[in-house]
């Protein structure tokens, strides 16, 4: 029985309240001859602007026709020269990103020449064909479409709204998702959306506690049982083609999972109703490669005096393994100015990851590299962010400027650089030998190093100790795990996740009685903590206390009605009490939710055998062995049933298998001997 503990992932998703346009004085114009809209301007606009500036697009007006562009020509010259449009923050030459949208200096000059030359239309024959825009799903019809359960009413005015909508995903069995797309209804209202995957159903409860549809908040913390799919950037912005994961990088979607749509909504001037639909695109292929998100940050050092112009924070991380960098997601609020991410390679050379000279939170995005960037073990990844808290910063939300510290409000600041990497399990270029660490999940190695770095920045930090506890635990280093959980509890006394984690570690070190104390402490602080109920229920079961176990396992199902593991444990508990009808019933429920669980098949087979339902019992043993051919007990028990049906030859095969798999299996040896004798 695997106990449930988790890592803590926190996604900070932030506020943007004001949108600011930059007004620059126009330069003296140059004389220009035959620059026309049809020949020179339309191709620039169609390629770089039309994706948003078309009827129904996210831009405030269409720029498809000559008149549309002519009418706004001056403004277009300004916003292109200032590089406010097209919105694209990364500086060229500091990272090659897929889907980069940036005008060349030449294109900007041509627009100005066109205006200076009188904004000629040119010959209709020269006009390129209008770009076509598909309404609806950009990647074609999704495999599954889910909708916000109810529409949300966005008021006409006021500040931006950050709202989280919980959408249960009705998948009958595990699926692998390669792309996700959002149809917001009205594109102009949704600035961007982050999608989080919640396997714990905790968001449902936040939703219930908040009146109205969804729940408010800029950041959501979700405790995750494993790294995927939390290490995928699930990010959506209007005007961009949704991202499809490359081969082998689909992420896992389990039954009973909720999708949390964290949306940044902008009031439009009139009351609006939003009911976004989310499309999921499946892959047949389970993932073969697992990325990891590394977070560089220095929130703890953010304390910016009012008026301070160039406040700098930095963070460094030394890679403990070889990785390929797939993408980056830089993040700061309104005071962020220059955002830099770079690497010092082991040979001393500098490699840029990203450079943003003029940060604008309104255009924040995930940037993915055209080609992954290889970074060898020992590379030092750094971030350097500067902030402008003076009145000269047009985006400064406080007038006059005030002291600013780290926090989630739009008037607070943040400094994060998320880096998505794929650890290399095999040595790079030569590829001749398989790395010795291939059996270790390299993400755990990365996680441990990240958390050690966190401890160097913030000694006695809760998150660092908690995650180190979980990492050590997953590697079977129980003594270390216990130590970190205890330090986590010292940092945050009574934290229920740490109490639960410590319980699991103590159980694994052979101290069930102490484990029970911690589980009970967690539950007295948080009576609806499903994982602690699950762990305590299973522990009581192992101690032959089915009656008490049933109480806790039923609680799990009340909180998580789709929990296949709880159904299985309940089946065992009733089996222990001799109630084979209930036991069979619960095992069947478990299989309905998780049909490929070999253990549950053999549990059910065992109960069916005691009920005398031999044919069904044989069927489930066979299923169990199909899914897990190395289970000696299942071979032995199947052999017994077959022998009782007189199928001695078949029985013999299974006894042989059982003995081969476990030569010390006394029953199987005895059965094998008898079967051989009877077959003589
Ligand atoms: C990714 C979508 C997107 C692309 C691409 C895009 N725009 Fe925009 N544009 C917007 C949105 C949204 C706004 C309104 C919000 C704002 O002004 O910040 C806007 C605003 C504008 C404005 C008004 C600015 C102001 O001062 O109010 C102009 C002019 C403009 N865009 C021109 C262009 C031109 C020219 C291009 C191509 C070179 C372009 N845009 C590309 C989304 C886009």
XYZ file of C-alpha atoms and ligand atoms in Angstrom:
723
model
C 0.000 0.000 0.000
C 1.469 3.308 -1.019
C 0.902 6.126 1.442
C 0.020 9.503 0.148
C 2.343 12.443 0.536
C 2.957 15.284 -1.807
C 5.159 18.066 -2.984
C 3.949 21.601 -2.751
C 3.811 23.548 -5.950
C 2.763 27.119 -5.874
C 1.900 28.946 -9.037
C 1.772 32.657 -8.615
C -0.495 34.147 -11.137
C -0.571 37.820 -11.031
C -2.510 40.957 -11.367
C -2.500 43.460 -14.097
C -4.882 46.310 -13.668
C -3.966 49.063 -16.033
C -3.009 48.901 -19.649
C -0.687 51.621 -20.678
C 0.143 52.892 -24.095
C 3.373 54.657 -24.658
C 3.250 57.978 -26.398
C 6.445 58.873 -28.121
C 7.159 61.940 -30.117
C 7.386 60.990 -33.748
C 10.716 61.359 -35.475
C 11.219 63.653 -38.409
C 9.970 61.695 -41.369
C 12.080 60.787 -44.332
C 10.980 61.387 -47.871
C 9.723 58.264 -49.467
C 8.696 57.422 -52.941
C 6.490 54.582 -53.894
C 5.703 52.904 -50.585
C 2.088 51.713 -50.821
C -0.312 49.910 -48.569
C -0.951 47.062 -50.983
C 2.715 46.342 -51.712
C 4.512 47.182 -48.495
C 2.216 47.691 -45.534
C -0.424 44.985 -45.927
C 2.144 42.147 -45.797
C 3.550 43.535 -42.526
C 0.123 43.997 -40.947
C -1.296 40.687 -42.145
C 1.647 38.730 -40.765
C 2.253 40.558 -37.514
C -0.919 42.277 -36.418
C -3.956 40.634 -37.984
C -3.907 37.584 -35.680
C -5.326 39.869 -32.992
C -6.580 42.843 -35.004
C -9.366 41.221 -37.016
C -13.116 41.248 -36.395
C -13.726 38.971 -33.416
C -10.032 38.943 -32.466
C -8.548 40.011 -29.147
C -7.352 43.425 -30.407
C -9.579 46.465 -29.912
C -10.059 47.059 -33.660
C -9.536 45.408 -37.010
C -6.537 46.278 -39.165
C -7.431 44.196 -42.202
C -8.395 46.983 -44.620
C -6.601 49.980 -46.091
C -9.052 52.407 -44.446
C -8.655 50.733 -41.036
C -4.915 51.158 -41.145
C -4.899 54.619 -42.684
C -7.262 55.917 -40.016
C -4.815 54.835 -37.285
C -1.577 55.289 -39.180
C 0.008 57.762 -36.735
C -0.813 55.594 -33.766
C 0.527 52.537 -35.579
C 3.785 54.319 -36.284
C 4.101 55.173 -32.608
C 3.300 51.773 -31.196
C 5.520 49.957 -33.655
C 8.442 52.284 -33.122
C 8.165 51.950 -29.363
C 7.772 48.195 -29.906
C 4.603 48.229 -27.859
C 3.051 46.413 -30.826
C 3.140 43.614 -31.742
C 3.353 42.668 -28.081
C 6.593 40.719 -27.690
C 8.881 41.255 -24.741
C 12.063 39.214 -25.351
C 15.014 41.076 -26.815
C 16.206 39.525 -30.093
C 19.557 37.754 -29.928
C 19.057 36.568 -26.341
C 17.187 33.337 -27.019
C 15.469 31.953 -30.125
C 11.813 31.517 -29.313
C 9.108 29.745 -31.236
C 6.403 32.065 -32.555
C 8.518 35.195 -32.006
C 6.532 38.227 -33.078
C 8.709 41.217 -33.677
C 9.066 43.738 -36.461
C 12.456 44.347 -37.994
C 13.886 47.882 -37.889
C 13.363 47.966 -41.640
C 9.650 47.178 -41.335
C 9.201 49.910 -38.740
C 10.937 52.367 -41.073
C 8.751 51.342 -44.012
C 5.604 52.135 -42.023
C 6.963 55.609 -41.308
C 7.930 56.132 -44.947
C 4.453 55.149 -46.008
C 2.934 57.812 -43.758
C 5.433 60.425 -44.902
C 4.636 59.560 -48.510
C 0.927 60.263 -48.030
C -0.358 56.803 -47.177
C -0.898 55.639 -50.749
C -3.107 52.625 -51.339
C -1.370 51.287 -54.467
C -2.639 48.914 -57.097
C -5.312 46.384 -56.048
C -3.394 43.729 -57.976
C -0.554 43.985 -55.434
C -2.715 43.338 -52.373
C -1.895 39.940 -50.887
C -4.862 37.752 -50.109
C -6.464 38.417 -46.748
C -5.299 36.133 -43.996
C -7.991 33.696 -42.966
C -9.020 33.272 -39.397
C -10.649 30.182 -38.178
C -13.270 30.910 -35.622
C -13.538 28.355 -32.882
C -10.962 25.658 -32.149
C -7.589 26.466 -33.702
C -6.279 22.897 -33.480
C -9.438 21.342 -34.909
C -12.215 19.582 -33.047
C -10.944 18.612 -29.572
C -11.268 15.059 -28.238
C -13.035 16.391 -25.180
C -14.735 19.718 -24.557
C -15.530 20.804 -21.022
C -17.277 23.999 -20.011
C -17.399 26.151 -16.919
C -20.325 24.635 -15.007
C -22.055 28.018 -14.818
C -21.594 31.382 -16.518
C -19.744 34.072 -14.604
C -20.973 37.670 -14.648
C -18.204 40.191 -15.137
C -19.145 43.704 -14.005
C -18.976 46.605 -16.453
C -16.101 48.390 -14.750
C -13.705 48.420 -11.862
C -10.356 46.754 -11.586
C -9.364 43.535 -13.282
C -10.817 40.333 -11.939
C -8.816 37.238 -11.040
C -11.080 34.288 -10.811
C -10.565 30.538 -10.590
C -13.117 28.230 -12.116
C -13.178 24.561 -11.233
C -14.146 22.251 -14.066
C -14.454 18.528 -13.329
C -13.147 16.449 -16.234
C -15.330 13.472 -17.088
C -12.749 10.978 -18.318
C -13.650 7.321 -17.748
C -10.001 6.286 -17.680
C -6.537 7.784 -17.773
C -5.836 9.863 -20.865
C -2.732 11.556 -22.182
C -3.115 15.163 -23.227
C -0.933 16.795 -25.858
C -2.695 20.158 -26.129
C -5.258 22.287 -24.413
C -7.164 25.211 -25.851
C -9.592 27.743 -24.423
C -12.588 29.322 -26.096
C -13.339 32.180 -23.725
C -16.471 33.308 -25.535
C -15.377 36.929 -25.840
C -11.637 37.111 -26.481
C -11.394 40.754 -25.474
C -12.318 39.969 -21.881
C -9.677 37.363 -21.142
C -6.143 38.618 -20.831
C -4.604 35.266 -20.208
C -5.379 32.031 -18.445
C -3.268 29.595 -16.515
C -4.568 26.092 -16.227
C -3.859 24.016 -13.156
C -4.543 20.376 -12.638
C -5.977 19.459 -9.270
C -5.970 15.801 -8.339
C -6.818 16.528 -4.713
C -10.229 18.132 -5.281
C -9.158 20.857 -2.859
C -10.229 23.538 -5.337
C -13.783 22.218 -5.308
C -13.906 23.011 -1.628
C -12.464 26.512 -2.160
C -15.219 26.963 -4.745
C -17.918 25.880 -2.302
C -16.641 28.328 0.303
C -16.647 31.339 -2.030
C -20.060 32.712 -2.979
C -20.737 32.969 -6.696
C -19.215 31.024 -9.543
C -15.605 30.006 -8.958
C -13.366 31.504 -6.298
C -11.197 34.590 -6.285
C -7.436 34.820 -5.932
C -4.390 35.539 -8.007
C -2.425 32.562 -6.885
C -3.407 29.017 -6.209
C -1.349 26.482 -4.283
C -1.985 22.888 -5.128
C -0.319 20.032 -3.378
C 0.666 17.581 -6.052
C 1.294 13.911 -5.667
C 3.884 13.829 -8.395
C 5.586 16.145 -10.808
C 3.506 15.733 -13.927
C 1.536 17.422 -15.325
C 2.423 20.179 -12.955
C 5.702 20.600 -14.781
C 4.032 21.576 -18.016
C 3.271 25.192 -18.729
C -0.456 25.142 -19.325
C -0.823 28.720 -20.412
C -3.192 30.321 -22.854
C -3.299 33.766 -24.409
C -5.612 35.163 -27.042
C -4.023 35.712 -30.450
C -1.591 32.815 -30.262
C -1.929 29.318 -31.632
C -2.282 26.904 -28.706
C 0.830 24.953 -27.862
C 0.937 21.251 -28.667
C 3.449 19.186 -26.695
C 6.070 17.400 -28.786
C 6.195 13.614 -29.115
C 6.600 11.809 -25.787
C 5.675 14.846 -23.716
C 1.939 14.406 -23.368
C 0.737 14.779 -19.789
C -1.349 12.429 -17.780
C -4.983 13.102 -17.004
C -6.546 10.765 -14.464
C -10.140 10.058 -13.731
C -11.488 12.283 -10.979
C -9.143 15.159 -11.812
C -10.315 18.755 -11.825
C -9.095 21.418 -14.111
C -8.739 24.848 -12.570
C -8.976 27.740 -14.961
C -7.201 30.724 -13.442
C -8.352 33.642 -15.532
C -7.356 37.248 -15.696
C -10.464 39.121 -16.851
C -10.717 42.718 -17.968
C -14.018 44.572 -17.650
C -15.118 45.992 -21.003
C -17.367 48.896 -20.028
C -20.569 46.879 -20.144
C -21.654 43.897 -18.067
C -20.510 40.666 -19.663
C -21.130 37.002 -19.145
C -18.288 34.514 -19.442
C -18.598 30.794 -19.827
C -15.329 29.543 -21.229
C -14.990 26.158 -22.879
C -11.781 24.160 -22.670
C -10.796 21.715 -25.393
C -8.483 18.791 -24.673
C -6.534 17.020 -27.400
C -5.401 13.497 -26.616
C -2.376 11.523 -27.624
C -2.326 7.719 -27.932
C 1.158 7.725 -26.485
C 1.792 7.846 -22.759
C 4.634 10.207 -21.908
C 8.155 8.883 -22.257
C 9.873 12.050 -21.105
C 9.104 14.054 -17.990
C 9.965 17.715 -17.746
C 10.541 19.620 -14.543
C 9.971 23.255 -13.680
C 12.879 24.957 -11.972
C 12.015 28.132 -10.174
C 14.600 30.812 -9.603
C 13.296 33.562 -7.339
C 14.293 36.079 -4.707
C 11.026 37.275 -3.257
C 12.579 37.263 0.190
C 14.973 40.060 -0.806
C 12.308 42.342 -2.258
C 12.026 45.468 -0.130
C 12.116 48.450 -2.449
C 12.258 51.959 -0.984
C 9.953 54.526 -2.600
C 11.698 56.402 -5.421
C 14.365 53.709 -5.887
C 15.084 53.409 -9.600
C 17.308 50.408 -10.038
C 16.608 47.857 -7.343
C 18.170 44.504 -8.196
C 17.540 40.932 -7.080
C 19.465 37.848 -8.187
C 19.330 34.122 -7.747
C 21.561 31.271 -8.954
C 21.123 27.564 -9.325
C 23.839 25.039 -10.145
C 22.552 22.145 -12.222
C 23.204 18.752 -10.613
C 22.406 16.919 -13.889
C 22.466 17.494 -17.656
C 19.264 19.086 -18.934
C 17.631 20.419 -22.069
C 15.829 23.702 -21.524
C 12.460 23.784 -23.286
C 10.993 27.112 -22.236
C 10.880 29.969 -19.738
C 8.226 31.978 -17.944
C 9.550 35.175 -16.398
C 7.336 36.948 -13.935
C 7.268 40.251 -12.064
C 4.547 42.827 -11.342
C 4.356 46.485 -12.402
C 7.727 47.670 -11.138
C 9.741 45.030 -12.979
C 12.000 46.636 -15.561
C 14.881 44.539 -16.894
C 14.410 40.802 -16.544
C 17.382 38.627 -17.379
C 18.000 34.901 -17.320
C 21.410 33.514 -18.297
C 23.793 30.645 -17.738
C 27.467 30.317 -16.965
C 28.527 27.095 -18.640
C 31.182 24.905 -17.015
C 33.734 26.172 -19.574
C 33.065 29.746 -18.434
C 31.103 30.975 -21.454
C 27.863 32.870 -21.024
C 24.647 31.626 -22.595
C 21.519 33.789 -22.558
C 18.145 32.284 -21.768
C 16.101 35.449 -22.040
C 16.444 39.196 -21.777
C 13.559 41.599 -21.427
C 14.501 45.255 -21.451
C 11.126 46.773 -20.729
C 8.955 44.380 -18.775
C 5.186 44.783 -19.103
C 3.078 42.449 -17.020
C 0.162 42.815 -19.424
C 2.055 40.911 -22.073
C 3.559 38.241 -19.877
C 3.810 34.902 -21.619
C 5.481 31.540 -21.674
C 8.386 31.528 -24.128
C 9.402 28.227 -25.699
C 12.694 27.730 -27.477
C 12.755 26.913 -31.155
C 15.322 24.268 -30.312
C 15.952 23.006 -26.777
C 19.081 24.453 -25.171
C 21.448 21.844 -23.768
C 22.998 22.698 -20.415
C 25.557 20.320 -18.935
C 25.727 19.432 -15.273
C 27.593 22.133 -13.349
C 26.113 24.994 -15.371
C 25.054 27.907 -13.185
C 21.674 29.360 -14.116
C 21.136 32.929 -12.947
C 18.391 35.467 -12.879
C 18.868 39.193 -12.477
C 15.780 41.360 -12.250
C 15.678 45.107 -11.764
C 12.758 47.192 -10.518
C 11.852 50.838 -10.891
C 9.900 52.196 -7.941
C 10.192 55.833 -8.980
C 7.403 58.128 -10.140
C 9.046 58.038 -13.603
C 7.848 54.472 -14.068
C 4.528 55.003 -15.887
C 3.318 51.599 -14.675
C 3.939 52.279 -10.989
C 0.543 51.566 -9.387
C 1.298 53.739 -6.330
C 1.353 57.503 -6.623
C 3.378 58.730 -4.877
C 5.569 55.616 -4.816
C 5.508 53.657 -1.576
C 7.734 51.010 -0.028
C 7.128 47.704 -1.811
C 7.715 44.177 -0.536
C 6.973 40.752 -1.990
C 3.356 39.622 -2.115
C 0.447 38.600 -4.287
C -1.347 41.908 -4.620
C -0.789 44.001 -7.724
C 0.816 46.697 -5.545
C 3.303 44.131 -4.186
C 6.174 42.742 -6.228
C 7.528 39.384 -7.257
C 10.581 38.052 -9.027
C 10.317 34.595 -10.532
C 11.943 32.844 -13.422
C 10.370 29.486 -14.211
C 12.497 27.275 -16.418
C 11.145 24.112 -17.965
C 13.845 21.483 -18.352
C 14.052 17.890 -19.454
C 16.684 16.032 -17.452
C 18.909 13.893 -19.656
C 18.855 10.321 -18.438
C 21.542 9.313 -20.891
C 24.897 10.952 -21.467
C 24.725 13.527 -24.235
C 26.657 13.491 -27.444
C 28.248 10.058 -27.428
C 25.188 8.233 -26.160
C 27.200 5.051 -25.879
C 26.485 4.035 -22.324
C 23.404 4.268 -20.214
C 23.881 6.606 -17.294
C 24.273 4.937 -13.941
C 21.550 7.122 -12.472
C 18.986 5.960 -15.018
C 16.982 4.220 -12.319
C 16.717 7.361 -10.179
C 14.149 9.894 -11.178
C 16.429 12.799 -12.036
C 13.627 15.170 -11.195
C 14.097 14.181 -7.572
C 17.787 15.048 -7.849
C 16.845 18.443 -9.269
C 14.155 18.962 -6.664
C 16.588 18.251 -3.839
C 19.158 20.674 -5.208
C 16.493 23.365 -5.688
C 15.364 22.968 -2.110
C 18.948 22.998 -0.789
C 19.439 26.266 -2.653
C 16.233 27.519 -1.042
C 17.643 26.672 2.376
C 20.799 28.626 1.566
C 18.602 31.650 0.835
C 16.094 31.074 3.612
C 17.488 28.878 6.395
C 14.696 26.981 8.198
C 12.269 27.566 5.305
C 9.103 25.473 5.557
C 8.641 24.660 1.859
C 12.267 23.606 1.478
C 12.166 21.241 4.457
C 8.780 19.872 3.518
C 9.781 19.132 -0.081
C 13.115 17.696 1.037
C 11.165 15.426 3.364
C 9.024 14.238 0.466
C 12.055 13.821 -1.825
C 14.097 11.848 0.713
C 11.048 9.747 1.458
C 10.550 8.918 -2.215
C 14.166 7.740 -2.322
C 13.682 5.580 0.741
C 15.910 7.752 2.936
C 13.613 7.630 5.912
C 15.904 9.038 8.595
C 16.565 12.133 6.480
C 12.886 12.415 5.620
C 11.889 12.369 9.285
C 14.468 15.026 10.089
C 13.197 17.367 7.341
C 9.552 16.897 8.246
C 10.374 17.720 11.856
C 12.206 20.884 10.766
C 9.255 21.766 8.520
C 6.973 21.443 11.542
C 9.288 23.629 13.555
C 8.957 26.294 10.851
C 5.184 25.902 10.650
C 3.868 24.132 13.721
C 0.729 22.151 13.064
C 0.974 22.191 9.284
C -1.238 19.291 8.252
C 0.721 18.241 5.165
C 3.906 18.040 7.243
C 2.111 16.125 10.013
C 0.848 13.669 7.406
C 4.283 13.378 5.764
C 5.938 12.771 9.105
C 3.329 10.090 9.848
C 4.172 8.295 6.615
C 7.915 8.504 7.268
C 7.499 7.163 10.801
C 5.368 4.302 9.536
C 8.057 3.479 6.988
C 10.648 3.428 9.742
C 8.614 0.829 11.616
C 6.864 3.133 14.082
C 3.168 2.752 13.348
C 2.036 3.924 16.777
C 3.869 7.229 16.367
C 2.506 7.531 12.839
C -1.032 7.217 14.168
C -0.417 10.094 16.576
C 0.624 12.392 13.716
C -2.197 11.363 11.403
C -4.657 12.046 14.213
C -3.072 15.435 14.864
C -3.437 16.313 11.189
C -7.076 15.238 11.261
C -7.907 17.147 14.402
C -6.634 20.283 12.673
C -8.251 19.500 9.354
C -11.059 16.948 9.659
C -11.628 16.813 5.886
C -8.018 15.955 4.998
C -8.525 13.005 2.662
C -4.885 11.864 2.476
C -4.576 11.606 6.256
C -7.841 9.640 6.443
C -6.546 7.364 3.704
C -3.182 6.798 5.377
C -4.686 6.264 8.808
C -7.354 3.937 7.408
C -4.757 1.784 5.719
C -2.536 1.716 8.759
C -5.431 0.549 10.952
C -6.220 -2.044 8.320
C -2.653 -3.319 8.491
C -3.075 -3.530 12.266
C -6.127 -5.717 11.838
C -8.530 -3.050 13.029
C -11.055 -3.102 10.166
C -13.874 -1.406 12.032
C -11.836 1.753 12.739
C -10.274 1.590 9.283
C -13.696 1.580 7.618
C -14.624 4.849 9.364
C -11.633 6.667 7.857
C -11.849 5.081 4.434
C -15.520 6.038 4.159
C -14.466 9.598 4.978
C -12.058 9.470 2.019
C -14.912 8.483 -0.275
C -17.132 11.197 1.096
C -14.405 13.722 0.233
C -13.223 12.016 -2.951
C -16.003 9.858 -4.357
C -13.821 8.659 -7.224
C -10.961 7.317 -5.136
C -10.205 3.836 -6.454
C -7.614 3.204 -3.735
C -10.128 3.852 -0.944
C -12.622 1.452 -2.526
C -9.943 -1.215 -2.653
C -8.985 -0.729 0.992
C -12.642 -0.832 2.028
C -12.984 -4.105 0.165
C -10.062 -5.499 2.165
C -11.555 -4.220 5.427
C -14.895 -5.941 4.791
C -13.089 -9.044 3.650
C -11.280 -9.021 6.974
C -14.639 -8.838 8.749
C -15.833 -11.832 6.755
C -18.403 -9.825 4.777
C -17.586 -11.145 1.343
C -20.602 -9.523 -0.354
C -19.562 -6.019 0.688
C -15.926 -6.825 -0.025
C -16.665 -7.967 -3.575
C -18.855 -4.919 -4.068
C -16.085 -2.492 -3.083
C -13.433 -4.252 -5.164
C -15.751 -4.046 -8.152
C -16.239 -0.324 -7.576
C -12.495 0.108 -7.415
C -12.057 -1.711 -10.730
C -14.764 0.384 -12.337
C -12.586 3.435 -11.585
C -9.218 1.829 -12.225
C -9.698 -1.253 -14.425
C -5.983 -1.959 -14.804
C -5.067 -2.502 -11.181
C -3.610 -5.999 -10.849
C -3.816 -6.059 -7.046
C -7.514 -5.269 -6.987
C -8.190 -8.000 -9.546
C -6.493 -10.558 -7.343
C -8.257 -9.205 -4.218
C -11.580 -9.616 -5.960
C -10.625 -13.076 -7.220
C -9.841 -14.166 -3.689
C -13.259 -13.065 -2.408
C -15.080 -14.630 -5.342
C -13.273 -17.903 -4.663
C -14.525 -17.906 -1.057
C -18.027 -17.341 -2.448
C -17.582 -20.371 -4.662
C -17.757 -18.290 -7.841
C -14.832 -20.132 -9.376
C -15.191 -19.131 -13.016
C -15.313 -15.445 -12.115
C -12.471 -15.864 -9.664
C -10.319 -17.520 -12.327
C -11.122 -14.693 -14.720
C -9.893 -12.040 -12.260
C -6.718 -13.954 -11.377
C -5.995 -14.180 -15.082
C -6.598 -10.441 -15.472
C -4.352 -9.779 -12.518
C -1.554 -11.898 -13.998
C -1.985 -10.323 -17.415
C -1.332 -6.936 -15.790
C 1.368 -8.163 -13.434
C 2.800 -11.541 -14.546
C 5.314 -11.660 -11.684
C 2.930 -12.145 -8.775
C 3.819 -15.533 -7.261
C 0.811 -15.579 -4.908
C -1.643 -14.984 -7.738
C -0.051 -17.839 -9.735
C -0.313 -20.149 -6.760
C -3.932 -19.275 -5.996
C -4.990 -19.520 -9.606
C -3.302 -22.927 -9.685
C -5.364 -24.043 -6.694
C -8.632 -23.016 -8.349
C -7.714 -24.732 -11.602
C -6.698 -27.892 -9.746
C -10.049 -27.887 -7.931
C -11.744 -27.733 -11.306
C -9.703 -30.741 -12.374
C -7.560 -28.746 -14.784
C -4.325 -30.212 -13.459
C -2.101 -29.529 -16.419
C -2.975 -25.828 -16.387
C -2.635 -25.694 -12.605
C 0.830 -27.226 -12.828
C 2.020 -24.434 -15.104
C 1.003 -21.805 -12.542
C 2.572 -23.626 -9.588
C 5.786 -23.826 -11.590
C 5.640 -20.111 -12.274
C 5.005 -19.361 -8.605
C 8.006 -21.393 -7.524
C 10.188 -19.909 -10.229
C 9.232 -16.385 -9.106
C 9.563 -17.167 -5.418
C 11.572 -20.331 -4.705
C 10.832 -19.906 -0.988
C 7.059 -20.070 -1.547
C 6.297 -23.152 0.618
C 2.656 -23.507 -0.406
C 3.467 -23.297 -4.066
C 6.195 -25.928 -3.690
C 3.844 -28.264 -1.903
C 1.122 -27.676 -4.506
C 3.581 -28.285 -7.312
C 4.658 -31.579 -5.773
C 1.060 -32.765 -5.378
C 0.059 -31.724 -8.882
C 3.014 -33.631 -10.329
C 2.096 -36.733 -8.355
C -1.510 -36.608 -9.443
C -0.552 -36.103 -13.051
C 1.668 -39.203 -13.090
C -1.207 39.303 -29.578
C -2.241 40.157 -30.047
C -1.858 41.442 -30.763
C -1.007 41.605 -31.818
C -0.204 40.523 -32.550
C -1.012 43.004 -32.130
N -1.826 43.681 -31.282
Fe -2.201 45.674 -31.265
N -3.315 45.461 -29.601
C -3.674 44.257 -29.025
C -4.524 44.524 -27.862
C -5.137 43.464 -26.960
C -4.620 45.910 -27.741
C -5.397 46.696 -26.706
C -4.741 46.675 -25.349
C -3.600 47.611 -25.221
O -3.572 48.663 -25.876
O -2.716 47.315 -24.416
C -3.859 46.461 -28.856
C -3.711 47.825 -29.101
C -3.183 48.345 -30.273
C -3.183 49.744 -30.605
C -3.753 50.821 -29.750
C -2.704 51.241 -28.756
C -3.148 52.405 -27.922
O -2.355 53.336 -27.825
O -4.280 52.343 -27.391
C -2.585 49.852 -31.818
C -2.371 51.116 -32.621
C -2.190 48.539 -32.230
N -2.561 47.653 -31.264
C -1.511 48.246 -33.388
C -0.959 47.007 -33.676
C -0.093 46.764 -34.784
C 0.297 47.796 -35.824
C 0.280 45.478 -34.711
C 1.239 44.725 -35.611
C 2.470 45.376 -35.947
C -0.361 44.898 -33.552
N -1.108 45.874 -32.937
C -0.245 43.579 -33.147
C -3.306 43.013 -29.428
C -2.380 42.753 -30.436
